[in-house]
Amino acid sequence: MELRHLQHFVAVAEDQHFTRAAERLLVSQSGLSASIRALERELQTPLFVRTTRRVTLTEAGRALLREAERILAGVRAAHEAVAAVQGVLRGTLSLGTEQCIAGVNVAGLLAAFRRRHPDVEIRLRQTGSGALAEEVAAGRLDCAFAYRTQADTDQLRSVALAGEPTTVLCHPTHRLAEAGAPVTLDDLDGEVFVDFHPDWGPRRATDAAFAAAGVRRTVALEVNDVHSLLDLVDENLGIAVVPRHFRHKRPSLTALPVKGADRPAYETVALLPPAQSTSPAARALMALGEIRGA
């Protein structure tokens, strides 16, 4: 099995199209097809289901994709490690982050990284914490800033950055705001909730807190960005249970602490692969002073 076969396979899997993958790889379509056929012969199983419009992975293909991504990530890390020993940090830093993450100024951190390592290409992806954990574990991202949504595994480790308690945001005319007192989760029973998609870290932590308290809640208004959430609450269409730092983003809203939630309910972490697989670029990013004490 050759590395180029795995590179070709991953490209086709990502693009779901032989022609687009060939164009991206700067190889002929016939050569790409031959490479995939050689890989399928070696593994003695089809890796793709081919149609006239696109190709999709078979079950065997999905299994290979996970391993191929890890292998290729390891090869990239090896090349970058040799360059780092030679005194030059090159290659690519693939970073992921959830929106409005607490504990780290992502833009400022990347600016500081670029000043110190101008030869490293920076790629940034913003999505939910659940997806970020999967992409770091699969080797598609070097590092990610996320909310903790799972325990560490053999393929994923976390470095704690910050923690925050729970806050309820509501319109100033809402009954909770008029009472002006801290609330319990039981006090929120029957309310209309605004929240993020289930893949977001704060949504997962909030769902877990309500489940542990035995309080049912239904998210009626589901959004995929912080400002939309704040807009909906600002129009008195629902309340939101969020990390405490969100209250500073919309001072017009009333922020109420949650009784019994003084401990950090939302933990911000840096997600990394195992130490031996962490790229030099990710290690250099984590070593920057701007990330400490955030």
JSON list of N, CA and C in Angstrom, two decimals, residues 40 50 73 99 106 110 118 136 138 147 150 152 154 156 175 179 186 195 215 282:
[
{"chain": "A", "resi": 40, "resn": "GLU", "atom": "N", "xyz": [-8.16, -1.10, -4.14]},
{"chain": "A", "resi": 40, "resn": "GLU", "atom": "CA", "xyz": [-9.27, -2.05, -3.96]},
{"chain": "A", "resi": 40, "resn": "GLU", "atom": "C", "xyz": [-8.80, -3.48, -4.22]},
{"chain": "A", "resi": 50, "resn": "ARG", "atom": "N", "xyz": [-20.04, 3.65, -7.13]},
{"chain": "A", "resi": 50, "resn": "ARG", "atom": "CA", "xyz": [-19.91, 4.64, -8.19]},
{"chain": "A", "resi": 50, "resn": "ARG", "atom": "C", "xyz": [-21.24, 4.81, -8.90]},
{"chain": "A", "resi": 73, "resn": "ALA", "atom": "N", "xyz": [-1.98, 12.12, 8.46]},
{"chain": "A", "resi": 73, "resn": "ALA", "atom": "CA", "xyz": [-1.68, 13.14, 9.46]},
{"chain": "A", "resi": 73, "resn": "ALA", "atom": "C", "xyz": [-0.35, 12.85, 10.13]},
{"chain": "A", "resi": 99, "resn": "GLN", "atom": "N", "xyz": [-17.71, 28.84, 18.10]},
{"chain": "A", "resi": 99, "resn": "GLN", "atom": "CA", "xyz": [-17.93, 30.29, 18.08]},
{"chain": "A", "resi": 99, "resn": "GLN", "atom": "C", "xyz": [-17.97, 30.86, 19.49]},
{"chain": "A", "resi": 106, "resn": "VAL", "atom": "N", "xyz": [-9.10, 33.70, 19.97]},
{"chain": "A", "resi": 106, "resn": "VAL", "atom": "CA", "xyz": [-8.58, 32.91, 18.85]},
{"chain": "A", "resi": 106, "resn": "VAL", "atom": "C", "xyz": [-7.91, 33.80, 17.81]},
{"chain": "A", "resi": 110, "resn": "LEU", "atom": "N", "xyz": [-3.93, 33.57, 16.87]},
{"chain": "A", "resi": 110, "resn": "LEU", "atom": "CA", "xyz": [-3.45, 33.26, 15.53]},
{"chain": "A", "resi": 110, "resn": "LEU", "atom": "C", "xyz": [-2.56, 34.37, 14.98]},
{"chain": "A", "resi": 118, "resn": "PRO", "atom": "N", "xyz": [5.88, 32.76, 10.36]},
{"chain": "A", "resi": 118, "resn": "PRO", "atom": "CA", "xyz": [5.26, 33.23, 9.12]},
{"chain": "A", "resi": 118, "resn": "PRO", "atom": "C", "xyz": [5.25, 32.20, 8.00]},
{"chain": "A", "resi": 136, "resn": "VAL", "atom": "N", "xyz": [-10.32, 16.21, 15.35]},
{"chain": "A", "resi": 136, "resn": "VAL", "atom": "CA", "xyz": [-8.99, 16.11, 15.96]},
{"chain": "A", "resi": 136, "resn": "VAL", "atom": "C", "xyz": [-8.60, 14.65, 16.11]},
{"chain": "A", "resi": 138, "resn": "ALA", "atom": "N", "xyz": [-9.54, 12.18, 14.36]},
{"chain": "A", "resi": 138, "resn": "ALA", "atom": "CA", "xyz": [-9.32, 11.56, 13.05]},
{"chain": "A", "resi": 138, "resn": "ALA", "atom": "C", "xyz": [-8.08, 12.11, 12.36]},
{"chain": "A", "resi": 147, "resn": "TYR", "atom": "N", "xyz": [-15.67, 23.27, 23.90]},
{"chain": "A", "resi": 147, "resn": "TYR", "atom": "CA", "xyz": [-16.17, 22.95, 25.22]},
{"chain": "A", "resi": 147, "resn": "TYR", "atom": "C", "xyz": [-16.02, 21.45, 25.42]},
{"chain": "A", "resi": 150, "resn": "GLN", "atom": "N", "xyz": [-16.72, 15.25, 26.16]},
{"chain": "A", "resi": 150, "resn": "GLN", "atom": "CA", "xyz": [-16.47, 13.82, 26.36]},
{"chain": "A", "resi": 150, "resn": "GLN", "atom": "C", "xyz": [-15.16, 13.65, 27.11]},
{"chain": "A", "resi": 152, "resn": "ASP", "atom": "N", "xyz": [-11.35, 12.03, 27.73]},
{"chain": "A", "resi": 152, "resn": "ASP", "atom": "CA", "xyz": [-10.22, 11.78, 26.86]},
{"chain": "A", "resi": 152, "resn": "ASP", "atom": "C", "xyz": [-10.21, 10.32, 26.40]},
{"chain": "A", "resi": 154, "resn": "ASP", "atom": "N", "xyz": [-7.85, 7.32, 23.63]},
{"chain": "A", "resi": 154, "resn": "ASP", "atom": "CA", "xyz": [-6.52, 7.04, 23.09]},
{"chain": "A", "resi": 154, "resn": "ASP", "atom": "C", "xyz": [-6.17, 7.95, 21.93]},
{"chain": "A", "resi": 156, "resn": "LEU", "atom": "N", "xyz": [-7.56, 11.17, 21.60]},
{"chain": "A", "resi": 156, "resn": "LEU", "atom": "CA", "xyz": [-7.91, 12.56, 21.88]},
{"chain": "A", "resi": 156, "resn": "LEU", "atom": "C", "xyz": [-7.58, 12.90, 23.32]},
{"chain": "A", "resi": 175, "resn": "ARG", "atom": "N", "xyz": [-40.99, 37.44, 33.25]},
{"chain": "A", "resi": 175, "resn": "ARG", "atom": "CA", "xyz": [-41.36, 37.24, 34.66]},
{"chain": "A", "resi": 175, "resn": "ARG", "atom": "C", "xyz": [-40.14, 36.95, 35.53]},
{"chain": "A", "resi": 179, "resn": "ALA", "atom": "N", "xyz": [-38.78, 39.27, 38.78]},
{"chain": "A", "resi": 179, "resn": "ALA", "atom": "CA", "xyz": [-38.53, 38.76, 40.13]},
{"chain": "A", "resi": 179, "resn": "ALA", "atom": "C", "xyz": [-37.14, 39.16, 40.60]},
{"chain": "A", "resi": 186, "resn": "ASP", "atom": "N", "xyz": [-35.55, 24.06, 38.21]},
{"chain": "A", "resi": 186, "resn": "ASP", "atom": "CA", "xyz": [-36.98, 23.77, 38.38]},
{"chain": "A", "resi": 186, "resn": "ASP", "atom": "C", "xyz": [-37.82, 25.01, 38.07]},
{"chain": "A", "resi": 195, "resn": "ASP", "atom": "N", "xyz": [-31.78, 27.89, 22.02]},
{"chain": "A", "resi": 195, "resn": "ASP", "atom": "CA", "xyz": [-30.49, 27.22, 22.26]},
{"chain": "A", "resi": 195, "resn": "ASP", "atom": "C", "xyz": [-29.83, 26.90, 20.93]},
{"chain": "A", "resi": 215, "resn": "VAL", "atom": "N", "xyz": [-35.39, 17.70, 35.07]},
{"chain": "A", "resi": 215, "resn": "VAL", "atom": "CA", "xyz": [-36.30, 18.72, 34.56]},
{"chain": "A", "resi": 215, "resn": "VAL", "atom": "C", "xyz": [-36.37, 18.59, 33.04]},
{"chain": "A", "resi": 282, "resn": "ALA", "atom": "N", "xyz": [1.07, 22.67, 16.26]},
{"chain": "A", "resi": 282, "resn": "ALA", "atom": "CA", "xyz": [0.13, 22.68, 17.38]},
{"chain": "A", "resi": 282, "resn": "ALA", "atom": "C", "xyz": [0.88, 22.88, 18.70]}
]
